[in-house]
Short mmCIF file of C-alpha atoms and ligand atoms in Angstrom, two decimals:
data_model
loop_
_atom_site.label_atom_id
_atom_site.label_comp_id
_atom_site.label_asym_id
_atom_site.label_seq_id
_atom_site.Cartn_x
_atom_site.Cartn_y
_atom_site.Cartn_z
CA MET A 1 6.02 12.98 37.24
CA LYS A 2 2.59 14.12 38.21
CA HIS A 3 2.57 17.20 35.96
CA ALA A 4 5.63 16.74 33.82
CA ARG A 5 6.15 19.51 31.35
CA ALA A 6 5.46 18.27 27.85
CA PRO A 7 8.29 18.73 25.34
CA LYS A 8 7.82 21.33 22.62
CA THR A 9 6.07 20.24 19.46
CA PRO A 10 8.54 20.34 16.54
CA ASP A 11 7.71 23.21 14.18
CA GLY A 12 7.06 23.08 10.44
CA LEU A 13 10.68 23.87 9.55
CA HIS A 14 11.73 20.80 11.42
CA TYR A 15 9.59 18.58 9.21
CA ARG A 16 10.74 20.53 6.18
CA ALA A 17 14.36 19.68 7.02
CA ARG A 18 13.45 15.99 6.96
CA ARG A 19 11.81 16.44 3.57
CA GLU A 20 14.94 18.19 2.29
CA ARG A 21 17.04 15.22 3.37
CA LEU A 22 14.75 12.82 1.54
CA LEU A 23 14.88 15.00 -1.58
CA GLN A 24 18.66 15.14 -1.36
CA THR A 25 18.84 11.33 -1.20
CA MET A 26 16.45 11.07 -4.16
CA HIS A 27 18.52 13.53 -6.17
CA GLU A 28 21.75 11.69 -5.43
CA THR A 29 20.23 8.29 -6.25
CA TYR A 30 18.04 9.06 -9.24
CA GLY A 31 19.03 12.54 -10.40
CA GLY A 32 15.65 13.93 -9.30
CA GLY A 33 12.16 12.51 -8.93
CA LEU A 34 8.81 12.81 -7.25
CA VAL A 35 7.74 11.64 -3.80
CA LEU A 36 4.02 11.00 -3.37
CA MET A 37 3.14 10.08 0.20
CA PRO A 38 -0.49 9.62 1.27
CA THR A 39 -1.56 9.60 4.88
CA ALA A 40 -3.66 6.79 6.36
CA PRO A 41 -7.30 6.43 5.32
CA GLU A 42 -10.02 6.71 7.95
CA LEU A 43 -11.29 3.29 9.00
CA PHE A 44 -14.79 2.26 9.96
CA ARG A 45 -15.08 0.30 13.18
CA ASN A 46 -18.70 -0.61 12.49
CA ARG A 47 -21.58 0.90 10.53
CA ASP A 48 -20.96 4.68 10.66
CA THR A 49 -18.50 4.74 13.56
CA LEU A 50 -14.85 5.41 12.80
CA TYR A 51 -11.79 4.23 14.70
CA PRO A 52 -9.93 7.15 16.31
CA TYR A 53 -7.81 8.62 13.53
CA ARG A 54 -4.06 8.08 13.43
CA SER A 55 -1.82 9.47 10.64
CA GLU A 56 0.45 7.19 8.66
CA SER A 57 3.84 7.25 10.40
CA CYS A 58 6.02 8.15 7.37
CA PHE A 59 3.56 10.87 6.39
CA HIS A 60 3.71 12.24 9.92
CA TYR A 61 7.50 12.04 9.94
CA LEU A 62 7.65 14.21 6.83
CA SER A 63 4.86 16.66 7.55
CA GLY A 64 3.48 16.67 11.10
CA PHE A 65 0.11 17.25 9.41
CA PRO A 66 -2.57 15.47 11.45
CA GLU A 67 -5.62 15.29 9.17
CA PRO A 68 -6.85 12.43 6.98
CA GLU A 69 -7.35 12.82 3.21
CA ALA A 70 -3.94 14.33 2.58
CA VAL A 71 -1.05 13.58 0.25
CA LEU A 72 2.33 15.22 0.16
CA ALA A 73 4.18 15.69 -3.10
CA LEU A 74 7.88 16.51 -3.10
CA SER A 75 9.60 17.07 -6.37
CA CYS A 76 13.16 17.62 -7.37
CA ASP A 77 14.34 18.36 -10.90
CA ARG A 78 17.67 17.42 -12.43
CA ALA A 79 19.15 20.76 -11.35
CA GLY A 80 18.16 20.04 -7.75
CA GLU A 81 15.31 22.59 -7.61
CA THR A 82 12.72 21.36 -5.09
CA ARG A 83 9.02 21.89 -4.41
CA HIS A 84 7.21 20.91 -1.21
CA ILE A 85 3.49 20.55 -1.89
CA LEU A 86 0.63 19.47 0.36
CA PHE A 87 -2.78 18.35 -0.89
CA CYS A 88 -5.35 18.41 1.92
CA ARG A 89 -9.01 18.93 2.75
CA GLU A 90 -10.47 22.36 2.17
CA LYS A 91 -11.96 24.46 4.93
CA ASN A 92 -15.63 23.53 5.25
CA LEU A 93 -17.57 25.29 7.97
CA GLU A 94 -20.46 22.88 7.83
CA ARG A 95 -18.23 19.80 8.19
CA GLU A 96 -16.18 21.57 10.85
CA THR A 97 -19.40 22.11 12.83
CA TRP A 98 -19.88 18.35 12.91
CA ASP A 99 -16.35 16.95 12.94
CA GLY A 100 -14.08 19.74 14.12
CA PHE A 101 -11.33 22.01 12.86
CA ARG A 102 -9.62 21.60 9.48
CA PHE A 103 -6.54 23.59 8.56
CA GLY A 104 -7.38 24.03 4.91
CA PRO A 105 -4.58 24.50 2.35
CA ASP A 106 -3.58 28.08 3.22
CA ALA A 107 -3.11 27.62 6.96
CA ALA A 108 -1.57 24.17 6.43
CA ARG A 109 1.02 25.55 4.01
CA GLU A 110 2.12 28.13 6.53
CA MET A 111 2.00 25.96 9.64
CA PHE A 112 3.82 22.96 8.17
CA SER A 113 6.28 24.91 5.97
CA PHE A 114 5.18 23.79 2.51
CA ASP A 115 5.84 25.90 -0.59
CA GLU A 116 2.37 25.27 -1.97
CA ALA A 117 -0.85 23.67 -0.78
CA PHE A 118 -3.96 22.71 -2.72
CA PRO A 119 -7.30 21.02 -2.08
CA ILE A 120 -6.96 17.25 -2.24
CA SER A 121 -9.29 17.25 -5.25
CA ALA A 122 -6.57 19.06 -7.27
CA LEU A 123 -4.17 16.13 -7.06
CA GLU A 124 -5.88 14.29 -9.90
CA GLU A 125 -5.33 17.21 -12.25
CA GLN A 126 -1.80 18.12 -11.11
CA TRP A 127 -0.36 14.65 -10.87
CA PRO A 128 0.59 14.23 -14.56
CA THR A 129 2.57 17.47 -14.60
CA LEU A 130 4.33 16.55 -11.39
CA ALA A 131 5.19 13.00 -12.45
CA MET A 132 5.85 13.35 -16.17
CA ASN A 133 9.42 12.69 -17.32
CA GLN A 134 10.67 12.31 -13.76
CA PRO A 135 13.47 9.75 -13.38
CA ALA A 136 11.75 8.15 -10.37
CA LEU A 137 8.52 8.01 -8.39
CA LEU A 138 8.93 7.25 -4.69
CA THR A 139 5.68 6.19 -3.06
CA PRO A 140 4.53 3.48 -0.65
CA LEU A 141 3.83 0.20 -2.45
CA GLY A 142 1.65 -2.50 -0.91
CA LEU A 143 0.62 -0.28 2.00
CA TYR A 144 -2.90 0.74 0.95
CA PRO A 145 -4.66 -1.25 -1.82
CA ASP A 146 -6.61 1.82 -2.99
CA TRP A 147 -3.42 3.82 -3.30
CA ASP A 148 -1.69 1.00 -5.22
CA ARG A 149 -4.59 0.95 -7.67
CA THR A 150 -4.53 4.72 -8.05
CA ILE A 151 -0.80 4.75 -8.74
CA THR A 152 -1.04 1.94 -11.29
CA GLN A 153 -3.91 3.64 -13.11
CA ARG A 154 -2.13 6.98 -13.15
CA MET A 155 1.03 5.40 -14.50
CA GLY A 156 -1.06 3.77 -17.21
CA SER A 157 -2.66 7.03 -18.27
CA LEU A 158 0.73 8.78 -18.38
CA ARG A 159 2.11 5.99 -20.57
CA ALA A 160 -0.78 6.57 -22.96
CA GLN A 161 0.60 10.07 -23.55
CA ALA A 162 3.97 8.77 -24.70
CA ARG A 163 3.38 9.92 -28.29
CA ALA A 164 3.13 13.50 -27.05
CA GLY A 165 6.68 13.13 -25.77
CA ASN A 166 5.64 12.56 -22.18
CA ALA A 167 6.88 9.58 -20.28
CA PRO A 168 5.92 8.21 -16.87
CA PRO A 169 8.66 8.01 -14.24
CA ALA A 170 11.35 5.58 -15.35
CA CYS A 171 11.12 3.64 -12.11
CA ILE A 172 8.77 3.33 -9.17
CA VAL A 173 10.30 2.49 -5.82
CA ASP A 174 8.95 2.21 -2.31
CA VAL A 175 9.63 5.52 -0.58
CA ARG A 176 10.10 3.63 2.69
CA ASP A 177 13.40 2.22 1.42
CA ALA A 178 14.75 5.76 1.66
CA LEU A 179 12.77 6.80 4.75
CA ASP A 180 13.28 3.82 7.01
CA PRO A 181 17.05 4.37 7.38
CA MET A 182 16.33 8.00 8.30
CA ARG A 183 13.73 6.98 10.86
CA MET A 184 16.20 4.62 12.56
CA PHE A 185 18.11 7.63 13.95
CA LYS A 186 16.09 9.74 16.33
CA ASP A 187 16.82 13.47 16.53
CA GLU A 188 16.62 15.49 19.73
CA HIS A 189 12.91 16.32 19.23
CA GLU A 190 12.02 12.70 18.76
CA ILE A 191 14.06 11.64 21.77
CA ALA A 192 12.32 14.27 23.91
CA LEU A 193 8.92 12.97 22.80
CA MET A 194 9.96 9.38 23.46
CA ARG A 195 11.28 10.27 26.92
CA HIS A 196 7.94 11.84 27.72
CA ALA A 197 6.00 8.78 26.51
CA ALA A 198 8.39 6.56 28.51
CA ALA A 199 7.97 8.56 31.73
CA ILE A 200 4.17 8.53 31.55
CA THR A 201 4.23 4.82 30.77
CA ALA A 202 6.47 4.11 33.76
CA GLN A 203 4.04 5.99 35.96
CA ALA A 204 1.13 3.96 34.56
CA HIS A 205 2.90 0.72 35.51
CA VAL A 206 3.48 2.02 39.04
CA ARG A 207 -0.20 2.89 39.27
CA ALA A 208 -1.14 -0.62 38.16
CA MET A 209 1.17 -2.24 40.74
CA ARG A 210 -0.31 -0.11 43.50
CA PHE A 211 -3.87 -0.87 42.42
CA ALA A 212 -3.95 -4.59 41.56
CA LYS A 213 -5.62 -6.85 44.10
CA PRO A 214 -6.98 -10.41 44.08
CA ASP A 215 -10.50 -10.55 42.62
CA HIS A 216 -9.92 -7.58 40.37
CA PHE A 217 -10.67 -8.30 36.74
CA GLU A 218 -7.81 -7.75 34.33
CA TYR A 219 -9.78 -5.01 32.56
CA GLN A 220 -9.93 -3.05 35.80
CA ILE A 221 -6.14 -2.88 35.79
CA GLU A 222 -6.28 -1.84 32.14
CA ALA A 223 -8.58 1.00 33.21
CA GLU A 224 -5.89 2.25 35.61
CA LEU A 225 -3.32 2.25 32.82
CA GLN A 226 -5.71 4.12 30.53
CA HIS A 227 -6.40 6.64 33.28
CA GLU A 228 -2.73 7.50 33.51
CA PHE A 229 -2.32 7.65 29.73
CA LEU A 230 -5.35 9.86 29.16
CA MET A 231 -4.64 12.13 32.12
CA HIS A 232 -1.37 13.06 30.41
CA GLY A 233 -2.89 13.69 27.00
CA THR A 234 -1.67 10.41 25.54
CA GLN A 235 -3.29 7.18 24.48
CA ALA A 236 -2.30 3.52 24.38
CA ALA A 237 0.24 2.91 21.63
CA TYR A 238 -1.10 -0.65 21.20
CA PRO A 239 -3.73 -2.78 22.97
CA SER A 240 -2.57 -3.30 26.56
CA VAL A 241 -1.77 -6.86 27.60
CA VAL A 242 -3.02 -7.40 31.16
CA ALA A 243 -2.43 -11.10 31.59
CA SER A 244 -2.79 -12.93 34.89
CA GLY A 245 -1.97 -16.55 35.75
CA GLU A 246 -2.07 -18.79 32.70
CA ASN A 247 -2.81 -15.82 30.42
CA ALA A 248 0.71 -14.50 31.09
CA CYS A 249 1.94 -17.37 28.89
CA VAL A 250 -0.08 -16.09 25.92
CA LEU A 251 2.20 -13.57 24.22
CA HIS A 252 -0.47 -11.44 22.53
CA TYR A 253 -3.23 -11.83 25.11
CA VAL A 254 -5.41 -8.73 24.92
CA SER A 255 -8.92 -9.77 25.93
CA ASN A 256 -8.19 -8.87 29.58
CA ARG A 257 -11.39 -10.49 30.95
CA ARG A 258 -10.13 -12.85 33.70
CA ARG A 259 -10.61 -12.44 37.43
CA ILE A 260 -7.21 -12.39 39.15
CA ASN A 261 -6.45 -14.89 41.93
CA ALA A 262 -4.24 -14.26 44.96
CA GLY A 263 -0.71 -15.36 44.15
CA ASP A 264 -1.10 -15.05 40.37
CA LEU A 265 1.62 -13.31 38.46
CA LEU A 266 0.28 -10.38 36.47
CA LEU A 267 2.13 -9.53 33.27
CA ILE A 268 1.35 -6.06 31.91
CA ASP A 269 2.66 -5.02 28.50
CA ALA A 270 1.42 -1.48 27.98
CA GLY A 271 2.80 1.77 26.64
CA CYS A 272 1.44 5.12 25.62
CA GLU A 273 1.87 7.12 22.46
CA TYR A 274 2.74 10.79 22.82
CA GLN A 275 2.54 12.92 19.68
CA ASN A 276 2.70 9.68 17.68
CA TYR A 277 5.81 8.32 19.48
CA ALA A 278 5.42 5.07 21.38
CA ALA A 279 6.67 3.60 24.60
CA ASP A 280 6.56 -0.19 25.00
CA VAL A 281 7.02 -1.49 28.54
CA THR A 282 6.35 -4.78 30.30
CA ARG A 283 6.38 -5.39 34.02
CA THR A 284 5.40 -8.57 35.87
CA PHE A 285 4.45 -8.77 39.53
CA PRO A 286 2.62 -11.01 42.00
CA VAL A 287 -0.90 -10.03 43.05
CA GLY A 288 -1.91 -10.18 46.72
CA ARG A 289 1.21 -12.07 47.87
CA ARG A 290 4.97 -11.87 47.57
CA PHE A 291 6.70 -13.80 44.78
CA SER A 292 6.64 -17.56 45.43
CA ALA A 293 10.08 -19.25 45.37
CA ALA A 294 9.54 -20.55 41.82
CA GLN A 295 8.12 -17.22 40.59
CA LYS A 296 11.13 -15.45 42.06
CA ASP A 297 13.55 -17.90 40.41
CA ILE A 298 12.06 -17.20 37.00
CA TYR A 299 11.72 -13.47 37.63
CA GLU A 300 15.36 -13.12 38.73
CA LEU A 301 16.41 -15.18 35.71
CA VAL A 302 14.61 -12.83 33.31
CA LEU A 303 16.09 -9.83 35.12
CA ALA A 304 19.55 -11.33 34.75
CA ALA A 305 18.89 -11.91 31.05
CA GLN A 306 17.87 -8.27 30.68
CA ARG A 307 21.07 -7.12 32.44
CA ALA A 308 23.08 -9.27 30.02
CA CYS A 309 21.22 -7.61 27.15
CA PHE A 310 22.07 -4.14 28.46
CA ASP A 311 25.75 -5.15 28.67
CA ALA A 312 25.65 -6.23 25.02
CA LEU A 313 24.17 -2.94 23.79
CA LYS A 314 26.74 -0.42 22.63
CA PRO A 315 27.67 1.43 19.46
CA GLY A 316 29.26 -0.95 16.98
CA ALA A 317 27.59 -4.09 18.37
CA PRO A 318 25.51 -6.10 15.87
CA PHE A 319 21.79 -5.76 16.54
CA HIS A 320 21.26 -9.42 17.36
CA ALA A 321 24.10 -9.66 19.93
CA PHE A 322 21.81 -8.72 22.81
CA HIS A 323 19.28 -11.34 21.74
CA GLU A 324 22.01 -13.98 21.83
CA ALA A 325 23.05 -12.74 25.28
CA ALA A 326 19.45 -13.19 26.48
CA GLU A 327 19.27 -16.69 25.03
CA ARG A 328 22.48 -17.77 26.78
CA VAL A 329 21.40 -16.52 30.19
CA LEU A 330 17.88 -17.88 29.90
CA ALA A 331 18.96 -21.28 28.60
CA GLN A 332 21.54 -21.67 31.39
CA GLY A 333 18.91 -20.68 33.94
CA MET A 334 16.45 -23.21 32.57
CA ILE A 335 19.16 -25.90 32.81
CA ASP A 336 19.93 -24.93 36.42
CA LEU A 337 16.21 -25.10 37.28
CA LYS A 338 15.97 -28.50 35.51
CA LEU A 339 13.38 -27.24 33.05
CA ILE A 340 15.55 -28.34 30.13
CA LYS A 341 18.58 -30.58 29.72
CA GLY A 342 22.16 -29.26 29.49
CA PRO A 343 24.83 -28.66 28.60
CA LEU A 344 24.36 -25.04 27.48
CA ASP A 345 25.91 -25.48 24.04
CA ALA A 346 23.54 -28.35 23.27
CA ALA A 347 20.52 -26.36 24.48
CA LEU A 348 21.53 -23.43 22.28
CA GLU A 349 22.25 -25.69 19.34
CA THR A 350 18.95 -27.58 19.51
CA GLY A 351 16.92 -24.56 20.58
CA SER A 352 15.30 -26.58 23.39
CA PHE A 353 15.01 -23.37 25.45
CA LYS A 354 12.55 -21.97 22.87
CA ARG A 355 9.83 -23.99 24.52
CA PHE A 356 9.91 -21.31 27.24
CA TYR A 357 11.40 -18.32 25.40
CA MET A 358 10.19 -18.08 21.84
CA HIS A 359 10.42 -14.41 20.80
CA ARG A 360 13.18 -11.95 20.01
CA ALA A 361 14.73 -9.84 22.75
CA GLY A 362 13.71 -6.52 21.22
CA HIS A 363 12.86 -4.36 18.22
CA TRP A 364 13.24 -0.80 16.97
CA LEU A 365 10.87 1.66 18.65
CA GLY A 366 9.63 5.07 17.54
CA LEU A 367 6.61 6.30 15.58
CA ASP A 368 5.61 2.66 15.26
CA VAL A 369 5.84 0.26 18.17
CA HIS A 370 7.66 -2.16 15.90
CA ASP A 371 9.42 0.71 14.24
CA ALA A 372 10.81 1.17 10.77
CA GLY A 373 14.35 -0.02 10.13
CA HIS A 374 16.29 -3.03 9.01
CA TYR A 375 17.85 -5.60 11.30
CA ARG A 376 20.05 -7.21 8.67
CA ARG A 377 21.20 -6.28 5.20
CA GLY A 378 22.83 -7.97 2.24
CA GLU A 379 21.50 -10.32 -0.41
CA ARG A 380 20.91 -13.08 2.12
CA GLY A 381 20.64 -10.89 5.19
CA GLU A 382 24.21 -11.78 6.08
CA THR A 383 25.23 -8.28 7.24
CA PRO A 384 23.78 -7.41 10.64
CA THR A 385 22.82 -3.85 11.41
CA LEU A 386 25.35 -2.32 13.78
CA LEU A 387 24.07 -0.20 16.65
CA GLU A 388 24.75 3.53 16.49
CA PRO A 389 23.99 6.47 18.78
CA GLY A 390 20.46 7.80 18.25
CA MET A 391 18.85 4.41 17.67
CA THR A 392 16.02 3.41 20.01
CA LEU A 393 14.88 -0.11 20.77
CA THR A 394 13.16 -2.30 23.31
CA VAL A 395 14.87 -4.89 25.49
CA GLU A 396 12.39 -7.56 26.49
CA PRO A 397 13.53 -11.04 27.47
CA GLY A 398 10.91 -13.34 28.94
CA CYS A 399 10.12 -16.85 30.12
CA TYR A 400 6.73 -18.54 29.81
CA ILE A 401 5.96 -21.89 31.44
CA ARG A 402 2.62 -23.54 30.76
CA ALA A 403 1.02 -26.11 33.06
CA ASP A 404 2.42 -29.15 31.24
CA GLU A 405 2.55 -32.53 32.97
CA ASP A 406 6.32 -32.88 32.73
CA ILE A 407 6.90 -29.56 34.53
CA PRO A 408 6.92 -29.34 38.37
CA ALA A 409 3.65 -27.78 39.56
CA ALA A 410 5.44 -24.90 41.29
CA PHE A 411 6.41 -23.52 37.86
CA HIS A 412 3.00 -23.84 36.26
CA ASN A 413 1.56 -20.71 34.66
CA ILE A 414 4.56 -18.53 35.35
CA GLY A 415 4.86 -16.01 32.54
CA VAL A 416 7.43 -13.25 33.01
CA ARG A 417 8.56 -10.55 30.63
CA ILE A 418 10.53 -7.45 31.58
CA GLU A 419 10.65 -4.83 28.85
CA ASP A 420 12.37 -1.45 28.79
CA ASP A 421 13.01 1.18 26.12
CA VAL A 422 16.58 2.13 25.40
CA LEU A 423 18.43 4.84 23.50
CA ILE A 424 21.88 3.97 22.16
CA THR A 425 24.31 6.70 23.20
CA LYS A 426 27.94 7.26 22.29
CA ASP A 427 29.05 5.43 25.44
CA GLY A 428 26.39 2.72 25.72
CA ILE A 429 22.73 3.10 26.57
CA ASP A 430 20.24 5.39 28.23
CA ILE A 431 17.27 3.46 29.64
CA LEU A 432 14.30 5.72 28.92
CA THR A 433 11.93 3.71 31.12
CA ALA A 434 14.24 3.35 34.12
CA THR A 435 11.66 4.88 36.46
CA ALA A 436 9.40 1.84 36.14
CA PRO A 437 10.42 -0.28 39.16
CA LYS A 438 11.54 -3.85 38.55
CA SER A 439 13.75 -5.26 41.31
CA VAL A 440 11.99 -7.89 43.42
CA ALA A 441 12.21 -5.62 46.48
CA GLU A 442 10.82 -2.55 44.64
CA VAL A 443 8.00 -4.47 43.04
CA GLU A 444 6.97 -6.24 46.27
CA ALA A 445 7.07 -2.95 48.17
CA LEU A 446 4.76 -1.24 45.66
CA CYS A 447 2.34 -4.14 45.58
CA ALA A 448 2.26 -4.15 49.39
CA GLU A 449 0.95 -0.56 49.32
CA ASN A 450 -2.43 -2.05 48.43
CA PRO A 451 -3.09 -4.67 51.14
N1 LIG B 1 4.04 -4.64 22.91
C1 LIG B 1 4.51 -5.27 21.75
C2 LIG B 1 5.87 -5.80 21.90
O1 LIG B 1 6.35 -5.88 23.01
O2 LIG B 1 6.55 -6.10 20.96
MN1 MN B 2 8.14 -4.74 22.51
MN1 MN B 3 5.66 -4.78 24.68
#
């Protein structure tokens, strides 16, 4: 996939169709209303240096508009008449000389298929007219403290106008309650973007396997991953975990500073983000040698657990079924290797296997690495989400054995996770990251390319 053709960027009408669906839901639920969705604020890293900018995912989902300081307003009256409005930064040639291009309201309206667009400064003045006497306001709550404060203050000032016959929206609800269920089902554009992110990510893992040698520092392997991501116009979707030896047993290890020893396992959890869509992949391989017998036992066990997960993934299956499949296989394997006591039912009942496998087997994946969407529903979470075609998730069983005294030395510091990204199809699954090698033979062959 050296020069894979990038999928087409969805056009403005595509985002508009998503907005129409949200408006339709709002109309059916509340008889109209107003959506106010801000994008993410810019964040300082230190002094006057900003972090690279990334839009808020729901805002992106509804607009595709990439700039900070923007709010979208979608309104729907009782008759179902809708307005799609964008508030964004104005053109400013001086600022553009320093910081780069800005669409400005006119070009943004056209490009992203809004009915109207105004400078962000106009929101303050227009907000009362937009919100007044609406049955509902849908906006993120508890996402950005400044936005929460703004909303509360604006609601207060609308309430003060009650004597003039104006009322604030009768209810305020979190817009994500309506958006998250939409985001759980990926359309063909999203799937194309995710396939692209997955393919580049798989290639980055291959590059890392070919490159890694004893005495390399973990950050040097991270540099290889970054090279592959950046060369394809993407960036890391989350801080890469490049964890060798004992670090492989630290689930969120990201400092990546250790020098790698011959015979260490190297666990790499890294994925790129392409046009805001993430891949999330983990591969584990031995550096400078073949797998030791104990490393291979654990690696094959995790592979078997992942296969069991794949078998449990199909339309109609409850979300957590594949996690339970992973637990069964891993717990039985740990019993067979005498890491925990049997029988299997007792190990599952007591959770003794969690000493070596303590996380879930996967999560929704999309615009966010841990993507929007519910896993259970009902008052007490008693109704599991059932899998349906179009959903995308990770499948990532693992096993992590620290150097504890009661564990045979051969198993010390073996941390293995194998993580792939999967699309639920009408017949089962499509593994988006299948080109990242993972059988023992494939992995050893790639590592041997760098003697
Ligand atoms: N890379 C984050 C995760 O695997 O959940
Ligand atoms: Mn993951
Ligand atoms: Mn991961």
